[in-house]
Coordinates of C-alpha atoms and ligand atoms in Angstrom, one line a residue:
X1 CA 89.3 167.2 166.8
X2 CA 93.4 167.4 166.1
X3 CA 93.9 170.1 165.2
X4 CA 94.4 174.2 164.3
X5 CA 97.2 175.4 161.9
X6 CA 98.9 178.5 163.4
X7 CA 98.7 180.6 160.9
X8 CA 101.0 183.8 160.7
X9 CA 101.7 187.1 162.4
X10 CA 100.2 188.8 159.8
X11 CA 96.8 187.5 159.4
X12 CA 96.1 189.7 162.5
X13 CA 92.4 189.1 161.6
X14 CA 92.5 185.4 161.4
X15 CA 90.9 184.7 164.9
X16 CA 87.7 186.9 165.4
X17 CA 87.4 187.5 168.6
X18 CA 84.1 186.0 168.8
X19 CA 85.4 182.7 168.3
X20 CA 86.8 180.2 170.8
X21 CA 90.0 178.6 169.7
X22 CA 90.5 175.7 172.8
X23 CA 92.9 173.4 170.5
X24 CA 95.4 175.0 168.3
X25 CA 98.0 172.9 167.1
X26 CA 100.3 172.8 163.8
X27 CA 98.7 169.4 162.0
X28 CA 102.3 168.4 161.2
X29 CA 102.6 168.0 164.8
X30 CA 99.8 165.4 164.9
X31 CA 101.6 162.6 162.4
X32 CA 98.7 160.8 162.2
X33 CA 96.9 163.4 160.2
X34 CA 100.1 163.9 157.7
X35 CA 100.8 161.2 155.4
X36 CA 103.9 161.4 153.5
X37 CA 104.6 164.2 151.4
X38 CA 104.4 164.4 147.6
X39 CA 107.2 163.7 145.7
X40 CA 108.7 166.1 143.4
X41 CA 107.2 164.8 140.4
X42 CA 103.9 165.0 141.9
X43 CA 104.1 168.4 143.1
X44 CA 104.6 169.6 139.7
X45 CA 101.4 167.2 138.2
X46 CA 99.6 169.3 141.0
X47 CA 100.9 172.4 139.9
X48 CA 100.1 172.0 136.3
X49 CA 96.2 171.0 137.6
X50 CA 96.2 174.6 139.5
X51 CA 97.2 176.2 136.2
X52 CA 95.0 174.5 134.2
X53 CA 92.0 175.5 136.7
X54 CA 93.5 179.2 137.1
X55 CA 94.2 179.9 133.7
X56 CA 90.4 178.4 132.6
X57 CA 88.9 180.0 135.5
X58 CA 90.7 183.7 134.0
X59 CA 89.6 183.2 130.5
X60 CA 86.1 182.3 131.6
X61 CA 85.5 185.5 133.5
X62 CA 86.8 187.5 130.4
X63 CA 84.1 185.3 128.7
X64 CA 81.5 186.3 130.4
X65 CA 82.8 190.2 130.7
X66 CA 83.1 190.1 127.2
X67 CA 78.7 189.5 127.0
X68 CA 80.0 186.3 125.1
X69 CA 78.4 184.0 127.5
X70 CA 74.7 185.1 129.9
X71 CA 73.5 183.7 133.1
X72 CA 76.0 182.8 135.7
X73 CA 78.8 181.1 136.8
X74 CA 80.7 181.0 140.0
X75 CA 84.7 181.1 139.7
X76 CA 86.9 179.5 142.0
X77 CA 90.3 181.1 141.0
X78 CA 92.2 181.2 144.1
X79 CA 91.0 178.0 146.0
X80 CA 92.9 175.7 143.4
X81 CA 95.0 174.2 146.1
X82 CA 91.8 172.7 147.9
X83 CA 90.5 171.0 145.0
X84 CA 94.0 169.9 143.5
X85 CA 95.2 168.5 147.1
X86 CA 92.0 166.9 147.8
X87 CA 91.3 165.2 144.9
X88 CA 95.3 164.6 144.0
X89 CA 94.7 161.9 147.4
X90 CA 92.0 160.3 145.4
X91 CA 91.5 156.9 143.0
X92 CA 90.0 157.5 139.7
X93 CA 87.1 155.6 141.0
X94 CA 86.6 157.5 144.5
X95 CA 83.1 159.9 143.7
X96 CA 83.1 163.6 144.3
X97 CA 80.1 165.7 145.0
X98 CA 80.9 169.8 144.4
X99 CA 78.9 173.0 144.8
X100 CA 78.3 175.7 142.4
X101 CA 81.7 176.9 142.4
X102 CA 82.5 173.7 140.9
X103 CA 84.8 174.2 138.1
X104 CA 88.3 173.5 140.4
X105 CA 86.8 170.2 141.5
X106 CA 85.7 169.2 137.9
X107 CA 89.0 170.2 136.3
X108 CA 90.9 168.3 139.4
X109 CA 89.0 165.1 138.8
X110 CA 89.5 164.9 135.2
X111 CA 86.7 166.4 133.8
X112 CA 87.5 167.6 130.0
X113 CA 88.5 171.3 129.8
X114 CA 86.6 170.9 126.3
X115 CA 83.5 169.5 127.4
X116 CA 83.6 171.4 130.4
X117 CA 83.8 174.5 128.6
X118 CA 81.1 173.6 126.5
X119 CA 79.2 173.1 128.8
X120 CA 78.8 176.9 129.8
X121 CA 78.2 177.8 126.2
X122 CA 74.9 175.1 126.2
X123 CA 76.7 172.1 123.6
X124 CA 75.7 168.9 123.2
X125 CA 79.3 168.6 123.4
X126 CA 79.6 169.5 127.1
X127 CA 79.2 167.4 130.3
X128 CA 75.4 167.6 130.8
X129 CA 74.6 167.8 126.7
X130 CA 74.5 171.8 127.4
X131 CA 71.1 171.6 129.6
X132 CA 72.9 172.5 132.9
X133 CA 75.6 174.8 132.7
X134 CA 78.1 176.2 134.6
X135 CA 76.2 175.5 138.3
X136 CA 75.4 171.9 137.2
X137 CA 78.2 170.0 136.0
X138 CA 78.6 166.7 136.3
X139 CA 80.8 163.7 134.7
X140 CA 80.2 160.0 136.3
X141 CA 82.6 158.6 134.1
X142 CA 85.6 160.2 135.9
X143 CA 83.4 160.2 139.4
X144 CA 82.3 163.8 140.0
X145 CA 78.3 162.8 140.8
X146 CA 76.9 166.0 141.1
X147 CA 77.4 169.7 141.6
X148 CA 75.3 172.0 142.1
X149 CA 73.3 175.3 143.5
X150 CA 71.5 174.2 146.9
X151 CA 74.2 175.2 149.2
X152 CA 74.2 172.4 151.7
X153 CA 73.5 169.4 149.2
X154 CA 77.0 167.9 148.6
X155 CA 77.6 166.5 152.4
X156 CA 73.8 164.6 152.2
X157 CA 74.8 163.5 148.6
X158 CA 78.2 162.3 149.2
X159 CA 76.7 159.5 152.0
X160 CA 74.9 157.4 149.2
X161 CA 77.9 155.8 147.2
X162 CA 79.7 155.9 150.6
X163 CA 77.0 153.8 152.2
X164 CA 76.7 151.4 149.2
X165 CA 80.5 151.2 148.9
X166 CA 80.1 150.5 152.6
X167 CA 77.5 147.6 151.9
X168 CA 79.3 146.3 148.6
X169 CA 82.3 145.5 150.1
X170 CA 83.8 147.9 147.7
X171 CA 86.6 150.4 148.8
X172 CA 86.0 153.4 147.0
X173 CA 85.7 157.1 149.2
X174 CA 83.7 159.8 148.9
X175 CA 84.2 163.5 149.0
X176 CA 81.9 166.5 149.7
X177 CA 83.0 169.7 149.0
X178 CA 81.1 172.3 150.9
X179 CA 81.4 176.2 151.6
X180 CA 81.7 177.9 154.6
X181 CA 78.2 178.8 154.1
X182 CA 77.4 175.5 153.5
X183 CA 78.8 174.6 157.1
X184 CA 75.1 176.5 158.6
X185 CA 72.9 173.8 156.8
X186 CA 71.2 171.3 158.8
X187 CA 71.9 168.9 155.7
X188 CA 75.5 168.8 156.4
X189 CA 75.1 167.9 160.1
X190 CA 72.2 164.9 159.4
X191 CA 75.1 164.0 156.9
X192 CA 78.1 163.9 159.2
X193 CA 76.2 162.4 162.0
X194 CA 74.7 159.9 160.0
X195 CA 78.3 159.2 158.3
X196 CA 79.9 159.0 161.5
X197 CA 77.2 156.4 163.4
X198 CA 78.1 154.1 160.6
X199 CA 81.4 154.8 160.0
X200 CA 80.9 155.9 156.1
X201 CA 83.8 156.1 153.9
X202 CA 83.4 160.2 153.6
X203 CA 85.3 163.3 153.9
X204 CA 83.6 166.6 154.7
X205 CA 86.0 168.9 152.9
X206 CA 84.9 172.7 153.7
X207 CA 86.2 175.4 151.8
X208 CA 86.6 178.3 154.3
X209 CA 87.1 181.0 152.3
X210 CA 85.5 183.2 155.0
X211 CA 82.5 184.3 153.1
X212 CA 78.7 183.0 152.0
X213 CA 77.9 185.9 149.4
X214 CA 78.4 189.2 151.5
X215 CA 77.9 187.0 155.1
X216 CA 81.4 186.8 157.1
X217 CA 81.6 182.9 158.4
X218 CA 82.9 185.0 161.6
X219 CA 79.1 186.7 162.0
X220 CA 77.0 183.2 161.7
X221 CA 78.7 180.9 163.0
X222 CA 80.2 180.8 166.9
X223 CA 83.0 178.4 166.6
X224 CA 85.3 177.9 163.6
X225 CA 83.7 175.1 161.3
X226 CA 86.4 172.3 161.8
X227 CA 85.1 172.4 165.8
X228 CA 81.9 171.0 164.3
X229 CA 83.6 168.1 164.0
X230 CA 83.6 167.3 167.7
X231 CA 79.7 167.2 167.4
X232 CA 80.1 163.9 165.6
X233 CA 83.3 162.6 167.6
X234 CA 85.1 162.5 164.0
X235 CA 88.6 164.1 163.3
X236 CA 88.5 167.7 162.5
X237 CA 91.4 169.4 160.9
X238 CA 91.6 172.8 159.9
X239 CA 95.0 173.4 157.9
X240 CA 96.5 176.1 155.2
X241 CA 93.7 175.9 152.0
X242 CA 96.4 177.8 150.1
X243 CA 99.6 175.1 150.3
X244 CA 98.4 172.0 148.4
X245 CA 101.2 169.7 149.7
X246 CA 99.7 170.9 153.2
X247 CA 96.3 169.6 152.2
X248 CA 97.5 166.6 150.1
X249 CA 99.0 165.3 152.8
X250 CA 96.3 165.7 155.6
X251 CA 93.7 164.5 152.7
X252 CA 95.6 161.6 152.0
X253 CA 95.9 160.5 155.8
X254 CA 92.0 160.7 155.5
X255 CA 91.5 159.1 152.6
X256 CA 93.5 156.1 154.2
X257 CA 91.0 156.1 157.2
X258 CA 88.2 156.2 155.4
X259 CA 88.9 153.2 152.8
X260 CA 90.5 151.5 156.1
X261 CA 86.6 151.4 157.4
X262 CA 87.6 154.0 160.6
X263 CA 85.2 156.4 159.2
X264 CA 85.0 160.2 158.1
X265 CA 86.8 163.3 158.6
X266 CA 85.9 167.0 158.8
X267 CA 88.6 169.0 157.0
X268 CA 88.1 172.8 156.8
X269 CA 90.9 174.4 154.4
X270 CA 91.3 178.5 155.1
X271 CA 91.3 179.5 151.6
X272 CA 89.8 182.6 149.2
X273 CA 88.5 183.7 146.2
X274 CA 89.5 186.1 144.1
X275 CA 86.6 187.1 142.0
X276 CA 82.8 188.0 142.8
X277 CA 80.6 185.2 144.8
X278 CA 79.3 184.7 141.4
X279 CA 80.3 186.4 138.1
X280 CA 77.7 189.6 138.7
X281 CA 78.4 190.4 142.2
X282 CA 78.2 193.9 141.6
X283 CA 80.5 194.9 144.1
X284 CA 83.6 193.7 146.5
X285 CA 83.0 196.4 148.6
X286 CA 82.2 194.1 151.8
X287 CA 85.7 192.4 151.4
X288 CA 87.8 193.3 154.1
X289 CA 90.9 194.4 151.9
X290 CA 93.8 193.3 154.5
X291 CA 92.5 189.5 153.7
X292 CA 92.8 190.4 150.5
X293 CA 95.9 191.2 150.4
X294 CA 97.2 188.7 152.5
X295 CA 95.7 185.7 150.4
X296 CA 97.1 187.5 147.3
X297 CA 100.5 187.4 149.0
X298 CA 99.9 183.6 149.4
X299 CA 98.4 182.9 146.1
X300 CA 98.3 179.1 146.0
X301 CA 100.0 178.5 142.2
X302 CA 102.8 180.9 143.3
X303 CA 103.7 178.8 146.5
X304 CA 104.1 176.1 145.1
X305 CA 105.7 177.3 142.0
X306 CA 107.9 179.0 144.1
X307 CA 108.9 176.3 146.5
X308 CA 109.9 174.2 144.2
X309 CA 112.1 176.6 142.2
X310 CA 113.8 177.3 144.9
X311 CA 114.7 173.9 145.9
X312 CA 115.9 173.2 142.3
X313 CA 113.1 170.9 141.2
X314 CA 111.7 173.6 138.3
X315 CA 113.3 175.3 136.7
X316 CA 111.4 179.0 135.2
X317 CA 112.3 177.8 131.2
X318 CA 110.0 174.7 132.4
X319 CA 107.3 176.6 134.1
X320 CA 107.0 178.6 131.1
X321 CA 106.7 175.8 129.1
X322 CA 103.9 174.0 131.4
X323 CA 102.1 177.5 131.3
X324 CA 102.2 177.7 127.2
X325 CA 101.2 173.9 126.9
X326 CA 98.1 174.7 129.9
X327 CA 97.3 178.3 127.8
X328 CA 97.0 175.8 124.6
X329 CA 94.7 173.7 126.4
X330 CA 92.4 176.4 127.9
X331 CA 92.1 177.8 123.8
X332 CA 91.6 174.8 122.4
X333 CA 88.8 174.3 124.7
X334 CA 87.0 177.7 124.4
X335 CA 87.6 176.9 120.2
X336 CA 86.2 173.8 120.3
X337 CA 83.0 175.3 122.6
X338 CA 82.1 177.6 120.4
X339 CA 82.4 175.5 117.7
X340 CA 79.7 172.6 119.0
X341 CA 76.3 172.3 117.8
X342 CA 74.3 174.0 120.6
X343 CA 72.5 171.7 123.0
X344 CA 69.1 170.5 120.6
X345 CA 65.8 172.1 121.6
X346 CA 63.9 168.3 120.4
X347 CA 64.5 166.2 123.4
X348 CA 65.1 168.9 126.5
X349 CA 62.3 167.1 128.2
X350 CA 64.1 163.9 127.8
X351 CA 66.1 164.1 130.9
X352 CA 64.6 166.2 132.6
X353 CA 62.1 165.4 135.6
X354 CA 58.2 166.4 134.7
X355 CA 55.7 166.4 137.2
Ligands
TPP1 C1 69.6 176.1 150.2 C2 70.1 177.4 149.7 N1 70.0 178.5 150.5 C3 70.5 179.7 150.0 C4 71.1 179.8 148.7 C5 71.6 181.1 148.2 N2 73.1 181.1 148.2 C6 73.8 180.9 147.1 S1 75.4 180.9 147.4 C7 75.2 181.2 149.0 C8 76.4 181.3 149.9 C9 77.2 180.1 150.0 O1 78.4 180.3 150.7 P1 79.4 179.2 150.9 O2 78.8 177.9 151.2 O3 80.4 179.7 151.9 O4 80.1 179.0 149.4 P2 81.1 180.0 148.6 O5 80.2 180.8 147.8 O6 81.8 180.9 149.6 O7 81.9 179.1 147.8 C10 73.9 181.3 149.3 C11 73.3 181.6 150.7 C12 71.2 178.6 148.0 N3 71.7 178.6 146.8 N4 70.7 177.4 148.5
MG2 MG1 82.2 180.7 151.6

């Protein structure tokens, strides 16, 4: 375990007293864990991704306000950064397993906004042919395996094309995206152990966002989840889920270990969430509201946005622009949802397991 980001003055909260911090170090002080930053051009590619995710994640709640679309769905708007960082260190051929706050990771690896979106309004047109919706998406074609609503599946999951990328000779890495929650499973410590005893090409990437439903992290769990790490003697890293060049860089370095056959890595990125746990949480009462406020203050799109303003490498005409072309893209997709054929009642059973 490397190391702890010191986080601000201000997140006066940040350390629970019931946890034990023994290692806290800034993970740019570690070199090892940060690869070189993004360049300019690359920042603003990642930038567009957490647009596209925010402004589809916005239009869906307003969706499913609206009565348009029933069930549920589980909205990642504020985590952008952890999805866009990760998956920005990634091949096209490297496999991602998500949760059921998967829409981030599905937009980040490629996944079509249209079919995506149709895939919450049940069309053939959408990922899964409409039979799995919003919890459930999937899309080999561009690597994300499976997502989905057992919290604790993605780190078991993510081990199989590891281990047979392992056997293969081949060199592509996979990535299990986990919640905080997730973190308590048994699953995702037979998973990292088992990853680490043969060296898989993995990375545990835990999305802190300090809640699972109404349970604080702080109340279940007596250490901070990247100390979990030392468990398995792999690299831990906890780092700053809302700066994407922060965990581009630190994903990147172990991306490069794991296709370089040294193994996985435990990274936990301190992020939030600004909607419900799901899309009926009927209230957000339990939040406490300094964390809040403090993770609106460091709202991941801004940060970036504004970093790079600053330093002259956008400009605001060309934001607006990138945010028109991305509010395009997120209409064109809900149009061409509701315009599908909806998923076809004859062969439901088809692909579906009967016992
Ligand atoms: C195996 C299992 N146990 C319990 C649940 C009920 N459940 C749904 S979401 C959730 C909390 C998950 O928290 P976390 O992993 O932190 O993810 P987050 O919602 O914060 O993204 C729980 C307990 C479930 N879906 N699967
Ligand atoms: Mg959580």
């Amino acid at each position: 375990v490397l190391n702890q980001k010191e986080t601000s003055g201000d997140l006066a909260f940040d350390v629970p007293t019931l946890w034990t911090d023994s290692i806290a170090n800034d993970f740019s002080t570690n070199p090892a864990w940060a690869a070189p930053a993004p360049s300019d051009a690359d920042l603003i590619s990642m930038l567009g991704k957490m647009q596209l995710i925010r402004q589809f994640e916005d239009r869906t709640f307003e969706i499913f306000q609206s009565g348009e679309l029933a069930g549920t769905t589980h909205l990642c708007a504020g985590q952008e950064a952890v999805a866009v960082g990760v998956v920005s260190s990634l091949r096209d051929t490297d496999y991602i397993f998500s949760t059921f706050r998967n829409h981030g990771h599905a937009l980040a690896k490629g996944v079509s906004p249209r079919r995506l979106m149709a895939e919450m309004y049940g069309r053939e047109s959408g990922t899964n042919r409409g039979r799995g919706g919003s919890m459930h998406i999937m899309d080999a074609s561009v690597g994300l395996l499976a997502s989905g609503s057992i919290v604790g599946a993605s780190p078991p999951l993510a081990c199989g094309p590891a281990l047979g990328s392992k056997l293969t000779g081949g060199d592509a890495v996979s990535v299990a995206f986990l919640g905080d929650g997730a973190m308590q499973q048994g699953t995702s410590y037979e998973a990292m152990n088992l990853a680490a005893i043969w060296k898989l090409p993995v990375i545990f990437v835990c999305e802190n966002n300090g809640m699972g439903q109404a349970t604080p992290i702080a109340s279940v769990s007596p250490v901070q989840p990247y100390l979990r790490a030392l468990a398995h003697g792999i690299p831990g890293v906890q780092l700053d889920g809302q700066d994407v060049e922060e965990v581009n860089r630190v994903a990147a370095a172990a991306v490069a270990r794991a296709r370089g056959g040294e193994g996985p890595t435990l990274i936990e990125a301190r992020t939030y969430h600004y909607y419900g746990a799901w899309i009926g949480e009927p209230t957000k009462a339990h939040r406490d509201r300094a964390v809040d406020a403090y993770y609106r203050r460091h709202d991941p799109v801004v940060v970036l946005r504004e970093r790079l303003i600053a330093r002259g490498a956008l400009s605001s005409s060309a934001w607006d622009d990138l945010a028109d072309e991305i509010e395009e893209i997120v209409e064109d997709a809900i149009e061409f949802a509701r315009q599908s054929a909806p998923s076809a009642p004859a062969d439901m059973a088809a692909e579906a397991y009967v016992s």
